[in-house]
Amino acid sequence: MTHHVLQRRIETPLGPLTAARSATGLSGLWFDGQKHHPGALAVPEDDGSDPVLSATATALAAYFSGKPFDMPPLDPAGTVFQREVWQALLSIVPGTPDTYGHLAERLGRAQAARALGAAVGRNPISILIPCHRVVGADGSLTGYAGGLDRKQALLALEGCTA
């Protein structure tokens, strides 16, 4: 059961992304071949006029240029816990990665670092919900669904030398 209604391909310096929207906001943003990519979406291609997908493309262009941007409306599908984790990711400041353990503590779920890690890995909106800003306790670049090379590139773009 999908809640995607429209899609658009967006080119980025790290490879093309498929953006999908629901009736209310951006519901997915995936690199080709990334882990948990839903595969080909059985929804129409945007003709370039959709405001949510256009706002997403504009936000990504600004992000990769190092400029501030307005976040498009977000509507990721997930469990209550997953959505809570994804919301917390939005508060991680660029250039200052957080650890899984600290994020779990911040959410009042110190014992749930593993479940939190799984939720971070299932984030359906790459880059804009910044799961790439979560690192291991020792600062290591642990898994990233889009690939560790992309995680490293995103962190470097944000001024982090981890």
PDB file of C-alpha atoms in Angstrom:
ATOM      1  CA  MET A   1       0.000   0.000   0.000  1.00  0.00           C
ATOM      2  CA  THR A   2       1.614   3.226  -1.125  1.00  0.00           C
ATOM      3  CA  HIS A   3       0.583   6.774  -0.522  1.00  0.00           C
ATOM      4  CA  HIS A   4       2.688   8.207  -3.361  1.00  0.00           C
ATOM      5  CA  VAL A   5       0.640  10.003  -6.028  1.00  0.00           C
ATOM      6  CA  LEU A   6       3.263  11.661  -8.266  1.00  0.00           C
ATOM      7  CA  GLN A   7       7.004  11.353  -8.927  1.00  0.00           C
ATOM      8  CA  ARG A   8       9.887  13.293 -10.484  1.00  0.00           C
ATOM      9  CA  ARG A   9      13.548  12.510 -11.197  1.00  0.00           C
ATOM     10  CA  ILE A  10      15.948  15.113  -9.813  1.00  0.00           C
ATOM     11  CA  GLU A  11      19.619  15.255 -10.818  1.00  0.00           C
ATOM     12  CA  THR A  12      22.135  15.995  -8.034  1.00  0.00           C
ATOM     13  CA  PRO A  13      25.942  16.068  -7.794  1.00  0.00           C
ATOM     14  CA  LEU A  14      25.728  12.683  -5.994  1.00  0.00           C
ATOM     15  CA  GLY A  15      23.502  11.036  -8.590  1.00  0.00           C
ATOM     16  CA  PRO A  16      19.855  11.143  -9.585  1.00  0.00           C
ATOM     17  CA  LEU A  17      17.097  10.962  -6.993  1.00  0.00           C
ATOM     18  CA  THR A  18      13.512   9.859  -7.369  1.00  0.00           C
ATOM     19  CA  ALA A  19      11.198  12.231  -5.512  1.00  0.00           C
ATOM     20  CA  ALA A  20       7.644  11.149  -4.714  1.00  0.00           C
ATOM     21  CA  ARG A  21       4.810  13.050  -3.163  1.00  0.00           C
ATOM     22  CA  SER A  22       1.610  12.141  -1.371  1.00  0.00           C
ATOM     23  CA  ALA A  23      -1.545  14.187  -1.337  1.00  0.00           C
ATOM     24  CA  THR A  24      -0.043  16.396   1.398  1.00  0.00           C
ATOM     25  CA  GLY A  25       3.747  16.513   0.943  1.00  0.00           C
ATOM     26  CA  LEU A  26       7.042  14.930  -0.033  1.00  0.00           C
ATOM     27  CA  SER A  27       6.767  11.221   0.777  1.00  0.00           C
ATOM     28  CA  GLY A  28      10.003   9.839  -0.640  1.00  0.00           C
ATOM     29  CA  LEU A  29      13.433  10.853  -1.930  1.00  0.00           C
ATOM     30  CA  TRP A  30      15.736   7.991  -2.910  1.00  0.00           C
ATOM     31  CA  PHE A  31      19.058   7.534  -4.681  1.00  0.00           C
ATOM     32  CA  ASP A  32      19.004   4.846  -7.382  1.00  0.00           C
ATOM     33  CA  GLY A  33      19.839   1.482  -5.853  1.00  0.00           C
ATOM     34  CA  GLN A  34      19.817   2.675  -2.269  1.00  0.00           C
ATOM     35  CA  LYS A  35      18.770   0.294   0.476  1.00  0.00           C
ATOM     36  CA  HIS A  36      14.992   0.365   1.132  1.00  0.00           C
ATOM     37  CA  HIS A  37      14.322   2.000  -2.267  1.00  0.00           C
ATOM     38  CA  PRO A  38      10.753   0.984  -3.153  1.00  0.00           C
ATOM     39  CA  GLY A  39      11.660   0.281  -6.795  1.00  0.00           C
ATOM     40  CA  ALA A  40       9.701   1.568  -9.752  1.00  0.00           C
ATOM     41  CA  LEU A  41       6.727   3.594  -8.570  1.00  0.00           C
ATOM     42  CA  ALA A  42       3.395   2.970 -10.260  1.00  0.00           C
ATOM     43  CA  VAL A  43       2.452   6.649 -10.154  1.00  0.00           C
ATOM     44  CA  PRO A  44       2.503   9.314 -12.891  1.00  0.00           C
ATOM     45  CA  GLU A  45       5.570  11.418 -13.709  1.00  0.00           C
ATOM     46  CA  ASP A  46       5.326  15.095 -12.812  1.00  0.00           C
ATOM     47  CA  ASP A  47       5.161  17.412 -15.826  1.00  0.00           C
ATOM     48  CA  GLY A  48       7.257  19.963 -13.938  1.00  0.00           C
ATOM     49  CA  SER A  49       4.333  21.921 -12.518  1.00  0.00           C
ATOM     50  CA  ASP A  50       3.810  20.199  -9.172  1.00  0.00           C
ATOM     51  CA  PRO A  51       4.522  22.693  -6.355  1.00  0.00           C
ATOM     52  CA  VAL A  52       5.794  20.122  -3.806  1.00  0.00           C
ATOM     53  CA  LEU A  53       8.159  18.421  -6.246  1.00  0.00           C
ATOM     54  CA  SER A  54       9.300  21.802  -7.583  1.00  0.00           C
ATOM     55  CA  ALA A  55       9.980  22.994  -4.014  1.00  0.00           C
ATOM     56  CA  THR A  56      11.942  19.772  -3.440  1.00  0.00           C
ATOM     57  CA  ALA A  57      14.099  20.330  -6.534  1.00  0.00           C
ATOM     58  CA  THR A  58      14.689  23.962  -5.504  1.00  0.00           C
ATOM     59  CA  ALA A  59      15.623  22.908  -1.950  1.00  0.00           C
ATOM     60  CA  LEU A  60      18.091  20.302  -3.226  1.00  0.00           C
ATOM     61  CA  ALA A  61      19.713  22.767  -5.648  1.00  0.00           C
ATOM     62  CA  ALA A  62      20.157  25.261  -2.803  1.00  0.00           C
ATOM     63  CA  TYR A  63      21.442  22.556  -0.431  1.00  0.00           C
ATOM     64  CA  PHE A  64      24.126  21.411  -2.890  1.00  0.00           C
ATOM     65  CA  SER A  65      25.100  25.070  -3.453  1.00  0.00           C
ATOM     66  CA  GLY A  66      25.547  25.569   0.293  1.00  0.00           C
ATOM     67  CA  LYS A  67      22.645  28.008   0.482  1.00  0.00           C
ATOM     68  CA  PRO A  68      19.712  28.123   2.919  1.00  0.00           C
ATOM     69  CA  PHE A  69      16.445  26.708   1.632  1.00  0.00           C
ATOM     70  CA  ASP A  70      12.807  26.327   2.529  1.00  0.00           C
ATOM     71  CA  MET A  71      11.806  22.777   3.359  1.00  0.00           C
ATOM     72  CA  PRO A  72       8.958  21.425   1.238  1.00  0.00           C
ATOM     73  CA  PRO A  73       6.040  19.947   3.195  1.00  0.00           C
ATOM     74  CA  LEU A  74       7.047  16.458   4.361  1.00  0.00           C
ATOM     75  CA  ASP A  75       4.821  13.378   4.602  1.00  0.00           C
ATOM     76  CA  PRO A  76       6.978  10.284   5.197  1.00  0.00           C
ATOM     77  CA  ALA A  77       4.999   7.107   5.824  1.00  0.00           C
ATOM     78  CA  GLY A  78       6.125   5.179   8.885  1.00  0.00           C
ATOM     79  CA  THR A  79       5.253   4.030  12.358  1.00  0.00           C
ATOM     80  CA  VAL A  80       4.740   6.546  15.154  1.00  0.00           C
ATOM     81  CA  PHE A  81       8.240   5.701  16.455  1.00  0.00           C
ATOM     82  CA  GLN A  82       9.832   6.087  13.009  1.00  0.00           C
ATOM     83  CA  ARG A  83       8.161   9.452  12.447  1.00  0.00           C
ATOM     84  CA  GLU A  84       9.327  10.579  15.917  1.00  0.00           C
ATOM     85  CA  VAL A  85      12.918   9.634  15.015  1.00  0.00           C
ATOM     86  CA  TRP A  86      12.713  11.318  11.598  1.00  0.00           C
ATOM     87  CA  GLN A  87      11.357  14.487  13.231  1.00  0.00           C
ATOM     88  CA  ALA A  88      14.315  14.457  15.652  1.00  0.00           C
ATOM     89  CA  LEU A  89      16.737  14.190  12.713  1.00  0.00           C
ATOM     90  CA  LEU A  90      15.454  17.519  11.420  1.00  0.00           C
ATOM     91  CA  SER A  91      16.887  19.240  14.510  1.00  0.00           C
ATOM     92  CA  ILE A  92      20.483  18.079  13.929  1.00  0.00           C
ATOM     93  CA  VAL A  93      22.453  21.131  12.845  1.00  0.00           C
ATOM     94  CA  PRO A  94      24.454  20.793   9.603  1.00  0.00           C
ATOM     95  CA  GLY A  95      28.145  20.219  10.294  1.00  0.00           C
ATOM     96  CA  THR A  96      27.495  18.865  13.798  1.00  0.00           C
ATOM     97  CA  PRO A  97      26.652  15.165  13.514  1.00  0.00           C
ATOM     98  CA  ASP A  98      24.926  13.408  16.388  1.00  0.00           C
ATOM     99  CA  THR A  99      25.320   9.821  17.598  1.00  0.00           C
ATOM    100  CA  TYR A 100      22.654   7.128  17.659  1.00  0.00           C
ATOM    101  CA  GLY A 101      23.019   6.862  21.448  1.00  0.00           C
ATOM    102  CA  HIS A 102      22.662  10.597  22.049  1.00  0.00           C
ATOM    103  CA  LEU A 103      19.672  10.786  19.730  1.00  0.00           C
ATOM    104  CA  ALA A 104      18.047   7.894  21.632  1.00  0.00           C
ATOM    105  CA  GLU A 105      18.677   9.694  24.947  1.00  0.00           C
ATOM    106  CA  ARG A 106      17.264  12.940  23.546  1.00  0.00           C
ATOM    107  CA  LEU A 107      14.070  11.093  22.630  1.00  0.00           C
ATOM    108  CA  GLY A 108      13.899   9.607  26.134  1.00  0.00           C
ATOM    109  CA  ARG A 109      14.616   6.146  24.718  1.00  0.00           C
ATOM    110  CA  ALA A 110      18.183   5.517  25.850  1.00  0.00           C
ATOM    111  CA  GLN A 111      17.640   1.745  25.709  1.00  0.00           C
ATOM    112  CA  ALA A 112      16.329   1.927  22.142  1.00  0.00           C
ATOM    113  CA  ALA A 113      19.489   2.947  20.259  1.00  0.00           C
ATOM    114  CA  ARG A 114      19.292  -0.157  18.041  1.00  0.00           C
ATOM    115  CA  ALA A 115      15.614   0.413  17.171  1.00  0.00           C
ATOM    116  CA  LEU A 116      16.435   4.065  16.604  1.00  0.00           C
ATOM    117  CA  GLY A 117      19.239   3.044  14.242  1.00  0.00           C
ATOM    118  CA  ALA A 118      16.801   0.888  12.278  1.00  0.00           C
ATOM    119  CA  ALA A 119      14.357   3.816  12.036  1.00  0.00           C
ATOM    120  CA  VAL A 120      17.155   6.144  10.877  1.00  0.00           C
ATOM    121  CA  GLY A 121      18.080   3.597   8.187  1.00  0.00           C
ATOM    122  CA  ARG A 122      14.473   3.430   6.962  1.00  0.00           C
ATOM    123  CA  ASN A 123      14.196   7.200   6.497  1.00  0.00           C
ATOM    124  CA  PRO A 124      12.373   7.524   3.143  1.00  0.00           C
ATOM    125  CA  ILE A 125      13.427  11.140   2.489  1.00  0.00           C
ATOM    126  CA  SER A 126      17.180  11.220   1.843  1.00  0.00           C
ATOM    127  CA  ILE A 127      19.153  14.422   2.438  1.00  0.00           C
ATOM    128  CA  LEU A 128      16.225  16.639   3.487  1.00  0.00           C
ATOM    129  CA  ILE A 129      15.548  14.472   6.563  1.00  0.00           C
ATOM    130  CA  PRO A 130      19.252  14.328   7.385  1.00  0.00           C
ATOM    131  CA  CYS A 131      19.884  10.735   8.462  1.00  0.00           C
ATOM    132  CA  HIS A 132      23.424  11.215   7.098  1.00  0.00           C
ATOM    133  CA  ARG A 133      24.116  13.395  10.176  1.00  0.00           C
ATOM    134  CA  VAL A 134      23.967  10.402  12.542  1.00  0.00           C
ATOM    135  CA  VAL A 135      27.317   8.732  13.233  1.00  0.00           C
ATOM    136  CA  GLY A 136      28.665   6.006  15.483  1.00  0.00           C
ATOM    137  CA  ALA A 137      29.623   6.716  19.102  1.00  0.00           C
ATOM    138  CA  ASP A 138      33.284   6.951  18.060  1.00  0.00           C
ATOM    139  CA  GLY A 139      32.466   9.331  15.206  1.00  0.00           C
ATOM    140  CA  SER A 140      32.708   6.589  12.582  1.00  0.00           C
ATOM    141  CA  LEU A 141      30.564   6.818   9.487  1.00  0.00           C
ATOM    142  CA  THR A 142      28.289   3.889  10.120  1.00  0.00           C
ATOM    143  CA  GLY A 143      25.807   2.631   7.550  1.00  0.00           C
ATOM    144  CA  TYR A 144      23.950   4.887   5.164  1.00  0.00           C
ATOM    145  CA  ALA A 145      21.263   3.544   2.851  1.00  0.00           C
ATOM    146  CA  GLY A 146      22.579   5.723   0.021  1.00  0.00           C
ATOM    147  CA  GLY A 147      26.156   4.462   0.486  1.00  0.00           C
ATOM    148  CA  LEU A 148      28.980   5.582   2.766  1.00  0.00           C
ATOM    149  CA  ASP A 149      30.643   7.564  -0.027  1.00  0.00           C
ATOM    150  CA  ARG A 150      27.510   9.703  -0.309  1.00  0.00           C
ATOM    151  CA  LYS A 151      27.278  10.065   3.485  1.00  0.00           C
ATOM    152  CA  GLN A 152      30.879  11.284   3.587  1.00  0.00           C
ATOM    153  CA  ALA A 153      30.228  13.701   0.695  1.00  0.00           C
ATOM    154  CA  LEU A 154      27.094  15.127   2.357  1.00  0.00           C
ATOM    155  CA  LEU A 155      28.886  15.638   5.673  1.00  0.00           C
ATOM    156  CA  ALA A 156      31.851  17.262   3.901  1.00  0.00           C
ATOM    157  CA  LEU A 157      29.463  19.557   2.029  1.00  0.00           C
ATOM    158  CA  GLU A 158      28.061  20.601   5.421  1.00  0.00           C
ATOM    159  CA  GLY A 159      31.529  21.408   6.739  1.00  0.00           C
ATOM    160  CA  CYS A 160      32.018  18.308   8.857  1.00  0.00           C
ATOM    161  CA  THR A 161      35.426  16.650   8.623  1.00  0.00           C
ATOM    162  CA  ALA A 162      34.387  13.356  10.270  1.00  0.00           C
TER     163      ALA A 162
END
